[in-house]
Coordinates of C-alpha atoms in Angstrom, one line a residue:
Chain H
M1 CA 28.6 -10.1 -89.5
L2 CA 28.5 -13.7 -90.4
I3 CA 25.9 -16.1 -89.2
A4 CA 27.0 -19.7 -89.6
G5 CA 26.1 -23.1 -88.3
P6 CA 24.8 -26.5 -89.3
M7 CA 21.9 -26.9 -91.7
G8 CA 18.6 -26.3 -89.9
S9 CA 20.0 -24.2 -87.1
G10 CA 18.0 -21.1 -88.0
K11 CA 20.6 -18.9 -89.9
T12 CA 18.2 -17.8 -92.6
T13 CA 15.5 -17.1 -90.1
A14 CA 17.9 -15.1 -87.9
V15 CA 19.0 -12.9 -90.9
Q16 CA 15.3 -12.4 -91.7
S17 CA 14.5 -11.5 -88.1
L18 CA 17.3 -8.9 -87.8
S19 CA 17.3 -7.4 -91.3
E20 CA 15.6 -4.1 -92.1
I21 CA 15.5 -4.9 -95.7
P22 CA 13.9 -7.9 -97.4
V23 CA 16.6 -10.5 -97.3
V24 CA 18.4 -11.4 -100.5
S25 CA 18.5 -15.2 -100.4
T26 CA 20.0 -17.9 -102.5
E27 CA 17.8 -20.8 -101.6
A28 CA 17.9 -24.0 -103.7
H29 CA 15.8 -27.1 -103.7
N30 CA 17.1 -29.3 -100.9
N31 CA 18.1 -32.8 -102.0
D32 CA 19.4 -33.8 -98.6
R33 CA 16.2 -34.3 -96.6
A34 CA 18.0 -36.7 -94.3
Q35 CA 20.1 -33.9 -92.9
A36 CA 17.4 -31.4 -92.6
D37 CA 13.7 -31.9 -93.5
K38 CA 13.1 -28.7 -95.3
L39 CA 12.2 -27.9 -98.8
T40 CA 15.1 -25.5 -99.5
T41 CA 18.6 -24.7 -98.3
T42 CA 21.0 -21.8 -98.7
V43 CA 23.7 -22.4 -101.2
A44 CA 25.6 -19.1 -101.4
L45 CA 24.5 -16.6 -98.8
D46 CA 21.6 -14.7 -97.2
Y47 CA 22.1 -11.0 -97.2
G48 CA 20.5 -8.6 -94.8
E49 CA 21.2 -5.1 -93.4
I50 CA 20.8 -3.0 -90.3
T51 CA 21.3 0.8 -90.6
L52 CA 23.4 2.1 -87.8
S53 CA 23.8 5.7 -88.9
P54 CA 23.6 7.7 -92.1
E55 CA 27.1 6.6 -92.9
H56 CA 27.2 3.1 -91.4
K57 CA 25.4 -0.2 -92.1
L58 CA 25.9 -3.5 -90.5
R59 CA 25.8 -6.2 -93.3
M60 CA 24.8 -9.6 -92.3
Y61 CA 25.7 -12.7 -94.2
G62 CA 24.1 -16.0 -93.5
V63 CA 26.3 -18.7 -94.9
P64 CA 25.4 -22.2 -96.1
G65 CA 25.6 -24.8 -93.4
Q66 CA 26.8 -27.7 -95.3
R67 CA 30.6 -28.3 -95.3
R68 CA 30.7 -28.6 -99.0
F69 CA 30.1 -24.8 -99.1
S70 CA 33.0 -24.1 -96.7
F71 CA 34.7 -22.0 -99.5
M72 CA 32.0 -19.4 -98.9
W73 CA 32.8 -19.3 -95.2
K74 CA 36.4 -18.5 -96.1
I75 CA 35.4 -15.8 -98.6
L76 CA 33.0 -14.1 -96.3
Q77 CA 34.9 -14.3 -93.0
E78 CA 37.8 -12.3 -94.5
R79 CA 35.9 -9.0 -94.0
A80 CA 33.8 -10.1 -91.0
E81 CA 33.7 -8.1 -87.8
G82 CA 32.1 -11.0 -86.0
L83 CA 30.5 -14.4 -86.2
L84 CA 27.3 -15.7 -84.6
L85 CA 27.4 -19.4 -84.7
L86 CA 24.0 -21.0 -84.4
V87 CA 23.4 -24.6 -83.5
H88 CA 20.0 -26.3 -82.9
N89 CA 19.8 -28.1 -79.6
D90 CA 17.8 -31.0 -81.1
A91 CA 20.6 -31.8 -83.6
P92 CA 22.6 -35.0 -83.1
D93 CA 25.6 -34.1 -80.9
P94 CA 25.3 -30.3 -81.0
V95 CA 28.2 -29.7 -78.6
P96 CA 30.8 -31.5 -80.8
T97 CA 29.2 -29.8 -83.8
V98 CA 29.9 -26.4 -82.3
L99 CA 33.6 -27.3 -81.7
E100 CA 33.9 -28.7 -85.2
Y101 CA 32.5 -25.6 -86.9
L102 CA 34.7 -23.3 -84.7
E103 CA 37.8 -24.9 -86.3
D104 CA 37.0 -23.0 -89.5
F105 CA 36.9 -19.6 -87.7
Q106 CA 40.0 -19.4 -85.6
D107 CA 41.0 -15.9 -86.5
L108 CA 37.6 -14.6 -85.4
I109 CA 37.9 -16.6 -82.2
Q110 CA 41.2 -15.0 -81.4
R111 CA 39.8 -11.5 -81.9
G112 CA 37.0 -12.3 -79.4
A113 CA 34.6 -12.0 -82.2
V114 CA 32.5 -15.2 -81.9
A115 CA 29.3 -15.8 -80.0
I116 CA 27.3 -19.1 -80.0
G117 CA 23.5 -19.1 -80.2
V118 CA 21.7 -22.3 -79.2
T119 CA 18.3 -22.5 -80.9
R120 CA 15.3 -24.8 -80.2
M121 CA 16.2 -25.2 -76.5
E122 CA 12.5 -24.9 -75.8
L123 CA 12.1 -28.2 -77.7
L124 CA 15.0 -29.9 -76.0
P125 CA 16.6 -28.3 -72.9
R126 CA 19.7 -30.6 -72.9
P127 CA 22.5 -30.1 -73.5
T128 CA 22.3 -27.1 -71.2
I129 CA 24.2 -23.9 -71.7
P130 CA 26.7 -24.8 -69.0
M131 CA 27.5 -28.0 -70.9
Y132 CA 28.4 -26.0 -74.0
V133 CA 30.5 -23.6 -71.8
E134 CA 32.4 -26.5 -70.3
A135 CA 33.2 -27.9 -73.7
L136 CA 34.3 -24.6 -75.0
R137 CA 36.5 -23.9 -71.9
A138 CA 38.2 -27.2 -72.5
A139 CA 38.9 -26.4 -76.1
Y140 CA 39.7 -22.7 -75.6
P141 CA 40.9 -22.3 -72.1
N142 CA 42.2 -18.7 -72.6
I143 CA 39.1 -17.3 -74.4
T144 CA 35.6 -16.8 -73.0
I145 CA 33.2 -17.5 -75.9
P146 CA 29.7 -16.2 -75.1
V147 CA 27.0 -18.9 -75.3
F148 CA 23.3 -17.9 -75.3
S149 CA 20.0 -19.6 -75.8
V150 CA 18.2 -17.9 -78.6
D151 CA 15.0 -18.1 -80.7
A152 CA 16.0 -17.2 -84.3
R153 CA 12.6 -15.8 -84.8
E154 CA 12.9 -13.2 -82.1
A155 CA 14.6 -10.0 -83.1
G156 CA 14.9 -8.8 -79.5
Q157 CA 16.9 -11.8 -78.5
L158 CA 19.1 -11.6 -81.5
Q159 CA 19.8 -8.0 -80.8
K160 CA 20.9 -8.8 -77.3
V161 CA 23.3 -11.3 -78.7
L162 CA 24.6 -8.9 -81.3
V163 CA 25.2 -6.2 -78.6
A164 CA 27.2 -8.7 -76.5
L165 CA 29.2 -9.9 -79.5
V166 CA 30.2 -6.4 -80.5
A167 CA 31.0 -5.5 -76.8
A168 CA 33.3 -8.6 -76.7
V169 CA 35.1 -7.5 -79.9
E170 CA 35.7 -4.0 -78.5
A171 CA 36.7 -5.3 -75.1
T172 CA 39.3 -7.6 -76.6
A173 CA 40.7 -4.7 -78.6
M174 CA 40.8 -2.5 -75.5
V175 CA 42.6 -5.1 -73.5
G176 CA 45.0 -5.7 -76.4
A177 CA 45.8 -2.0 -76.4
A178 CA 46.4 -2.1 -72.6
N179 CA 48.8 -5.0 -73.1
E180 CA 50.6 -3.1 -75.8
G181 CA 50.8 -0.1 -73.5
A182 CA 52.3 -2.2 -70.7
R183 CA 54.9 -3.7 -73.0
R184 CA 56.3 -0.4 -74.2
Chain G
M1 CA 23.3 -28.7 -43.9
N2 CA 20.6 -27.6 -41.5
D3 CA 17.3 -25.8 -42.4
A4 CA 17.2 -22.3 -41.1
Q5 CA 14.8 -19.5 -40.5
A6 CA 14.7 -15.7 -41.1
L7 CA 17.4 -15.5 -43.7
T8 CA 18.2 -12.8 -46.2
W9 CA 18.9 -13.3 -49.9
G10 CA 22.5 -12.9 -49.1
D11 CA 22.3 -15.9 -46.7
V12 CA 20.5 -17.9 -49.4
A13 CA 23.2 -16.9 -52.0
D14 CA 25.9 -18.1 -49.6
R15 CA 24.2 -21.5 -49.1
L16 CA 23.5 -21.9 -52.8
R17 CA 27.1 -21.3 -53.6
S18 CA 28.2 -24.0 -51.1
L19 CA 25.6 -26.5 -52.4
R20 CA 26.8 -26.0 -56.0
K21 CA 30.4 -26.5 -54.9
L22 CA 29.4 -29.8 -53.3
G23 CA 28.2 -31.1 -56.7
L24 CA 25.7 -33.4 -55.1
P25 CA 22.1 -33.9 -56.1
M26 CA 20.5 -31.5 -53.6
A27 CA 17.3 -29.6 -53.5
M28 CA 16.7 -26.3 -51.8
R29 CA 13.2 -25.0 -51.0
I30 CA 13.0 -21.3 -50.3
E31 CA 9.8 -20.0 -48.6
A32 CA 8.7 -16.5 -48.0
R33 CA 5.5 -15.0 -46.6
D34 CA 2.9 -14.3 -49.2
A35 CA 4.7 -16.1 -52.0
Q36 CA 4.8 -19.5 -53.5
P37 CA 7.9 -21.5 -52.6
I38 CA 10.9 -21.6 -54.9
T39 CA 12.3 -25.1 -55.4
I40 CA 15.8 -25.5 -56.8
H41 CA 17.3 -28.8 -58.0
V42 CA 20.9 -27.8 -58.0
A43 CA 22.5 -30.5 -60.1
A44 CA 19.6 -30.4 -62.7
D45 CA 20.3 -26.7 -63.3
A46 CA 16.6 -26.0 -62.9
Y47 CA 14.1 -24.3 -60.6
H48 CA 10.4 -24.1 -60.2
W49 CA 8.5 -21.1 -58.9
A50 CA 4.8 -20.9 -59.6
D51 CA 4.6 -17.1 -59.1
D52 CA 7.4 -16.5 -61.7
A53 CA 6.6 -14.7 -65.0
G54 CA 10.3 -14.4 -65.9
N55 CA 11.0 -11.1 -64.3
T56 CA 8.8 -11.3 -61.2
P57 CA 10.6 -9.6 -58.3
L58 CA 11.9 -12.0 -55.7
P59 CA 9.9 -12.1 -52.5
E60 CA 11.2 -10.1 -49.6
G61 CA 12.7 -11.7 -46.6
P62 CA 12.7 -13.0 -44.0
L63 CA 13.2 -16.3 -45.8
Q64 CA 13.0 -19.9 -44.7
V65 CA 15.3 -22.5 -46.4
R66 CA 15.1 -26.2 -46.4
V67 CA 17.8 -28.3 -48.0
R68 CA 17.8 -32.0 -48.6
T69 CA 19.6 -34.6 -50.6
L70 CA 17.7 -36.0 -53.5
G71 CA 17.4 -39.8 -53.5
L72 CA 16.7 -42.3 -56.2
A73 CA 13.0 -42.2 -55.5
D74 CA 12.8 -38.4 -56.1
R75 CA 11.4 -37.4 -59.4
P76 CA 12.9 -34.6 -61.5
L77 CA 11.2 -31.2 -61.3
E78 CA 7.9 -31.7 -63.2
V79 CA 7.7 -28.1 -64.2
R80 CA 10.8 -26.2 -65.0
T81 CA 10.2 -22.5 -64.6
G82 CA 13.7 -21.8 -65.9
T83 CA 17.3 -22.5 -65.7
L84 CA 19.2 -22.1 -62.4
G85 CA 21.6 -19.6 -63.9
A86 CA 18.8 -17.2 -64.6
L87 CA 17.5 -17.5 -61.0
L88 CA 21.0 -17.1 -59.5
W89 CA 21.4 -13.9 -61.5
R90 CA 18.3 -12.5 -59.9
I91 CA 19.3 -13.6 -56.5
G92 CA 22.7 -12.1 -56.8
M93 CA 21.4 -8.8 -58.0
V94 CA 19.2 -8.5 -54.9
A95 CA 21.6 -10.1 -52.4
F96 CA 24.6 -8.0 -53.5
A97 CA 22.9 -4.8 -54.5
H98 CA 24.8 -2.7 -51.9
S99 CA 27.7 -4.9 -50.8
A100 CA 30.1 -7.5 -52.0
A101 CA 29.7 -11.2 -51.6
P102 CA 31.3 -12.3 -48.4
W103 CA 33.7 -14.6 -50.3
M104 CA 35.1 -11.8 -52.5
V105 CA 38.7 -10.8 -51.9
P106 CA 39.4 -7.0 -52.0
G107 CA 41.9 -6.0 -54.6
E108 CA 41.6 -9.2 -56.5
R109 CA 41.7 -9.4 -60.3
Y110 CA 38.8 -11.3 -61.9
R111 CA 38.3 -13.2 -65.1
M112 CA 34.9 -14.1 -66.4
V113 CA 34.9 -17.7 -67.7
A114 CA 31.2 -17.9 -68.8
W115 CA 28.8 -15.2 -69.9
P116 CA 25.4 -15.0 -68.2
N117 CA 22.7 -16.1 -70.7
L118 CA 21.6 -12.6 -71.8
T119 CA 18.4 -13.8 -73.4
E120 CA 17.3 -15.2 -70.0
V121 CA 18.5 -12.4 -67.6
D122 CA 17.7 -8.8 -67.5
A123 CA 21.2 -7.2 -67.9
T124 CA 21.8 -3.5 -68.5
T125 CA 24.1 -2.4 -71.3
E126 CA 26.7 -1.4 -68.7
Q127 CA 26.6 -4.9 -67.3
V128 CA 27.1 -6.3 -70.8
Q129 CA 30.1 -4.0 -71.2
L130 CA 31.5 -5.1 -67.8
C131 CA 31.0 -8.7 -68.8
A132 CA 32.8 -8.2 -72.1
L133 CA 35.9 -6.7 -70.3
F134 CA 36.0 -9.3 -67.6
G135 CA 35.6 -12.0 -70.3
S136 CA 38.6 -10.6 -72.2
A137 CA 41.2 -10.7 -69.4
A138 CA 41.7 -10.9 -65.6
L139 CA 41.1 -7.3 -64.6
D140 CA 40.8 -5.1 -61.5
L141 CA 37.3 -4.1 -60.5
D142 CA 38.0 -0.4 -60.2
D143 CA 39.8 -0.4 -63.5
V144 CA 36.8 -2.0 -65.3
A145 CA 34.3 0.2 -63.6
G146 CA 36.3 3.2 -64.7
A147 CA 36.6 2.0 -68.3
V148 CA 32.8 1.6 -68.5
G149 CA 32.1 4.7 -66.6
V150 CA 30.0 3.2 -63.8
D151 CA 30.1 3.3 -60.0
R152 CA 32.3 0.8 -58.3
Q153 CA 29.3 -0.9 -56.7
V154 CA 27.8 -1.7 -60.1
A155 CA 30.9 -3.8 -60.8
V156 CA 30.9 -5.2 -57.3
T157 CA 27.3 -6.4 -57.7
L158 CA 28.0 -7.9 -61.1
V159 CA 31.2 -9.7 -60.0
S160 CA 29.5 -11.0 -56.8
T161 CA 26.6 -12.3 -58.8
L162 CA 28.8 -13.9 -61.4
S163 CA 30.8 -15.6 -58.7
L164 CA 27.6 -17.0 -57.3
T165 CA 26.9 -18.6 -60.7
G166 CA 30.5 -19.9 -61.0
S167 CA 31.0 -17.7 -64.0
I168 CA 33.9 -15.6 -62.7
E169 CA 37.2 -16.5 -61.0
P170 CA 39.9 -14.6 -59.2
D171 CA 43.3 -14.7 -60.9
P172 CA 46.0 -13.3 -58.6
T173 CA 48.7 -14.3 -61.1
A174 CA 47.4 -12.2 -64.0
P175 CA 49.5 -9.3 -65.1
V176 CA 48.3 -5.9 -64.2
R177 CA 46.7 -4.1 -67.1
K178 CA 45.6 -0.5 -67.1
L179 CA 42.6 0.1 -69.2
K180 CA 41.9 3.4 -70.8
G181 CA 38.4 4.8 -70.3
G182 CA 35.7 5.3 -72.7
F183 CA 34.8 1.8 -73.6
G184 CA 32.2 1.8 -76.4
S185 CA 31.9 5.5 -76.6
G186 CA 34.2 6.6 -79.4
P187 CA 32.8 8.2 -82.5
R188 CA 33.8 5.1 -84.6
S189 CA 32.7 2.6 -82.0
L190 CA 30.6 -0.1 -83.5
F191 CA 29.3 -0.8 -80.0
R192 CA 28.1 2.8 -79.5
M193 CA 26.3 2.7 -82.9
I194 CA 24.6 -0.6 -82.2
R195 CA 23.7 0.4 -78.7
E196 CA 22.1 3.6 -80.1
R197 CA 20.4 1.7 -82.9
F198 CA 18.7 -0.8 -80.6
G199 CA 18.0 1.6 -77.8
A200 CA 20.1 -0.5 -75.5
Chain T
M1 CA 3.0 -37.2 -110.7
K2 CA 6.0 -39.0 -109.1
Q3 CA 8.2 -36.9 -106.8
S4 CA 11.9 -37.3 -106.9
P5 CA 13.3 -35.5 -103.9
S6 CA 16.9 -36.5 -104.5
I7 CA 17.6 -36.0 -108.2
H8 CA 21.3 -36.9 -107.9
L9 CA 20.3 -40.4 -106.7
N10 CA 18.0 -41.0 -109.6
E11 CA 19.6 -43.4 -112.1
V12 CA 17.6 -42.2 -115.1
V13 CA 18.6 -38.6 -114.6
V14 CA 22.2 -39.4 -113.8
E15 CA 22.6 -41.4 -117.0
A16 CA 21.0 -38.7 -119.0
A17 CA 23.3 -36.2 -117.5
A18 CA 26.4 -38.3 -118.3
A19 CA 25.2 -38.8 -121.8
S20 CA 24.7 -35.0 -122.4
L21 CA 28.2 -34.3 -121.2
Q22 CA 29.6 -37.0 -123.4
Q23 CA 27.8 -35.5 -126.4
L24 CA 29.1 -32.0 -125.4
S25 CA 32.7 -33.3 -125.3
E26 CA 32.3 -34.8 -128.8
Q27 CA 31.1 -31.5 -130.1
A28 CA 33.7 -29.3 -128.4
R29 CA 37.4 -30.3 -128.4
S30 CA 38.0 -27.2 -126.4
L31 CA 36.1 -28.7 -123.4
K32 CA 38.3 -29.1 -120.4
Y33 CA 35.8 -30.0 -117.7
A34 CA 32.0 -30.2 -117.4
V35 CA 29.6 -31.0 -114.6
V36 CA 25.9 -31.4 -114.1
I37 CA 24.7 -30.6 -110.6
T38 CA 21.6 -30.2 -108.5
D39 CA 20.6 -26.8 -107.4
D40 CA 22.1 -27.5 -103.9
G41 CA 25.5 -28.6 -105.2
F42 CA 25.3 -32.4 -105.5
E43 CA 26.9 -33.8 -108.6
L44 CA 25.0 -35.9 -111.1
A45 CA 27.8 -36.4 -113.7
H46 CA 31.1 -34.9 -114.7
W47 CA 33.4 -35.1 -117.7
P48 CA 36.1 -36.3 -118.3
T49 CA 35.1 -39.3 -116.3
S50 CA 38.7 -40.3 -115.8
K51 CA 39.0 -37.4 -113.3
S52 CA 37.5 -37.8 -109.9
A53 CA 34.5 -35.8 -109.0
S54 CA 35.1 -32.4 -107.5
N55 CA 32.8 -31.6 -104.7
T56 CA 34.1 -28.1 -104.6
M57 CA 33.4 -27.5 -108.3
A58 CA 29.8 -28.7 -107.8
S59 CA 29.3 -26.5 -104.8
M60 CA 30.8 -23.4 -106.5
V61 CA 28.7 -23.8 -109.5
S62 CA 25.6 -24.1 -107.2
S63 CA 26.6 -20.9 -105.4
I64 CA 27.3 -19.0 -108.5
Q65 CA 24.0 -20.0 -110.0
A66 CA 22.1 -19.0 -107.0
L67 CA 23.9 -15.7 -106.7
S68 CA 23.3 -14.9 -110.4
E69 CA 19.6 -15.6 -110.0
A70 CA 19.5 -13.5 -106.9
V71 CA 21.1 -10.6 -108.7
A72 CA 18.6 -11.0 -111.6
R73 CA 15.7 -11.0 -109.1
E74 CA 17.0 -7.9 -107.3
L75 CA 17.4 -6.0 -110.6
A76 CA 13.9 -7.1 -111.6
M77 CA 15.2 -7.9 -115.1
G78 CA 13.8 -11.4 -115.5
N79 CA 15.5 -14.7 -115.1
S80 CA 19.2 -15.4 -115.2
K81 CA 19.9 -17.1 -118.6
Y82 CA 23.6 -18.0 -118.2
V83 CA 26.7 -17.0 -116.3
V84 CA 30.1 -16.6 -118.0
L85 CA 33.3 -16.6 -116.0
A86 CA 36.2 -15.5 -118.2
V87 CA 39.7 -16.2 -116.9
D88 CA 43.2 -16.2 -118.4
E89 CA 43.1 -19.8 -119.6
G90 CA 39.6 -20.1 -120.7
Q91 CA 36.0 -19.6 -119.7
M92 CA 33.3 -21.3 -117.7
V93 CA 29.7 -21.2 -118.8
Q94 CA 26.9 -22.4 -116.7
L95 CA 23.2 -22.3 -117.0
R96 CA 20.0 -23.9 -115.6
V97 CA 18.3 -26.9 -117.2
Q98 CA 14.9 -25.1 -117.7
G99 CA 12.2 -26.5 -115.5
H100 CA 14.5 -28.6 -113.3
H101 CA 16.6 -28.2 -110.2
I102 CA 19.7 -28.9 -112.3
V103 CA 22.6 -26.8 -113.6
V104 CA 25.1 -27.5 -116.3
G105 CA 28.6 -26.1 -115.9
A106 CA 31.3 -26.3 -118.7
V107 CA 34.9 -25.1 -118.8
F108 CA 36.4 -24.4 -122.2
D109 CA 40.0 -23.5 -123.1
A110 CA 41.0 -20.0 -124.2
L111 CA 40.9 -20.9 -127.9
E112 CA 37.2 -21.5 -127.9
N113 CA 34.9 -18.7 -129.1
L114 CA 32.5 -17.6 -126.4
G115 CA 29.5 -17.7 -128.7
V116 CA 30.3 -21.3 -129.6
A117 CA 30.8 -22.2 -125.9
L118 CA 27.4 -20.7 -125.0
R119 CA 25.6 -22.4 -127.9
L120 CA 27.0 -25.8 -127.2
S121 CA 26.4 -25.5 -123.4
T122 CA 22.8 -24.4 -124.1
M123 CA 22.3 -27.3 -126.4
A124 CA 23.6 -29.7 -123.7
A125 CA 21.2 -28.3 -121.1
E126 CA 18.3 -28.5 -123.6
S127 CA 19.0 -32.0 -124.6
L128 CA 19.3 -33.0 -120.9
G129 CA 16.0 -31.3 -120.1
S130 CA 14.4 -33.3 -123.0
A131 CA 15.8 -36.6 -121.7
I132 CA 14.4 -36.3 -118.2
P133 CA 11.1 -38.1 -118.1
T134 CA 8.2 -35.7 -117.7
D135 CA 6.6 -37.6 -114.9
L136 CA 9.7 -37.8 -112.8
E137 CA 9.6 -34.4 -111.1
L138 CA 7.0 -31.8 -110.5
V139 CA 8.5 -28.3 -110.4
T140 CA 6.0 -25.6 -109.8
G141 CA 6.4 -21.9 -109.5
E142 CA 5.8 -22.2 -105.8
D143 CA 8.4 -24.9 -105.5
R144 CA 11.0 -22.6 -107.2

């Protein structure tokens, strides 16, 4: 599973919250304090794991948020089952930012494999979730993309989002199979 | 809209739905015996209820409802207990626990256009599965209930509640799709594995 | 100690980076491209200067450096010394400027001996490290 989104949206924190293993991170000194006032930033990926069964693991990859690392997004989404796109509500223009980031993940969108997590809503409650939903409906009228408020530090919340995301992927596949059955 | 006495949560749901459709800056105050009043500012997507700890059961009826239009002199809710969507979910689960919403059309196919905010509402795993299916296509209630393996009323309650929040719409023109059962239960289902892992 | 939070905007460091790459190009005719970047993928200098800066190259060098250092950490085998990427038409060598949030990346053609490429790249990184004023940046273990 990919976790993507703009710098400072909580991607590294989310991977750390969910992962059973210590996260393998690729943090570098941040020279762009104007974009996010933090000491370090991810420049390749954050890697975490959740064991699902003796034979299956869910691998989580937090990708860098800056667009200059978009080649990593391309590399990692090729094998992704799903994408959690995080955006922080106190960012400038978070709704257009979500739409902009989604342009790089069209294949996952079509597979019903994208969920949006809006972080830091406790600091700034607007835009509201319905505002995000309205914008997404306008951009993707035939796809219902889940949007949830989420605290990237809270594993329980992230797990709920993960369950919903995976449910959406399997539902899309199930409906696709029904469509195929109807066509034959 | 007149104030009224001795209402049920079903009545309140009906009035709230009408208010939301109006799209005007309206406030509704719901009063019940032995409970603090619930104040809803419809257009602000917010409510205030002093008793609420997030999952406090809604007070029992009979309920009294007062509705008024907010003017320029009215201040926004000083304390937001939560978002309106979260409260509407709880109202819907109570109001439609045993029956369909009065505006539902039997035999209709429904498409969910917005997910409930699952980090704010207490949804079961089956409800998440139902949402996922209704979010993928316009589907028949019985078909979806069968695919998830729940009683029809579970799907009726969910769809009624989602219609209260404006999150689901009928689509009579949608093609008929027949789902196979066993959603999220196959041996290789990632959903089944995640569900078991998180105890969902 | 003076703090320099945005190294790639510091004229002294940028000039030193350009000078080290110019020197490298004079020592290695096989050099095809070279870049000096910050840890997080901002370019300080590139060679040949006639080519426009490649943001992608800077970002990829940054990612590769970070990944290599992560692998070294996970293996508990000390620090990453350098990374070599050998391809049909040559090789890329990259390594950190010790004590700084700066990485040197150099691309050599296929005729160059790998040992020579490594030695020259290491010398470029060391000379750049020496040229950065000691009071410009404080890099502590905690900071790393």
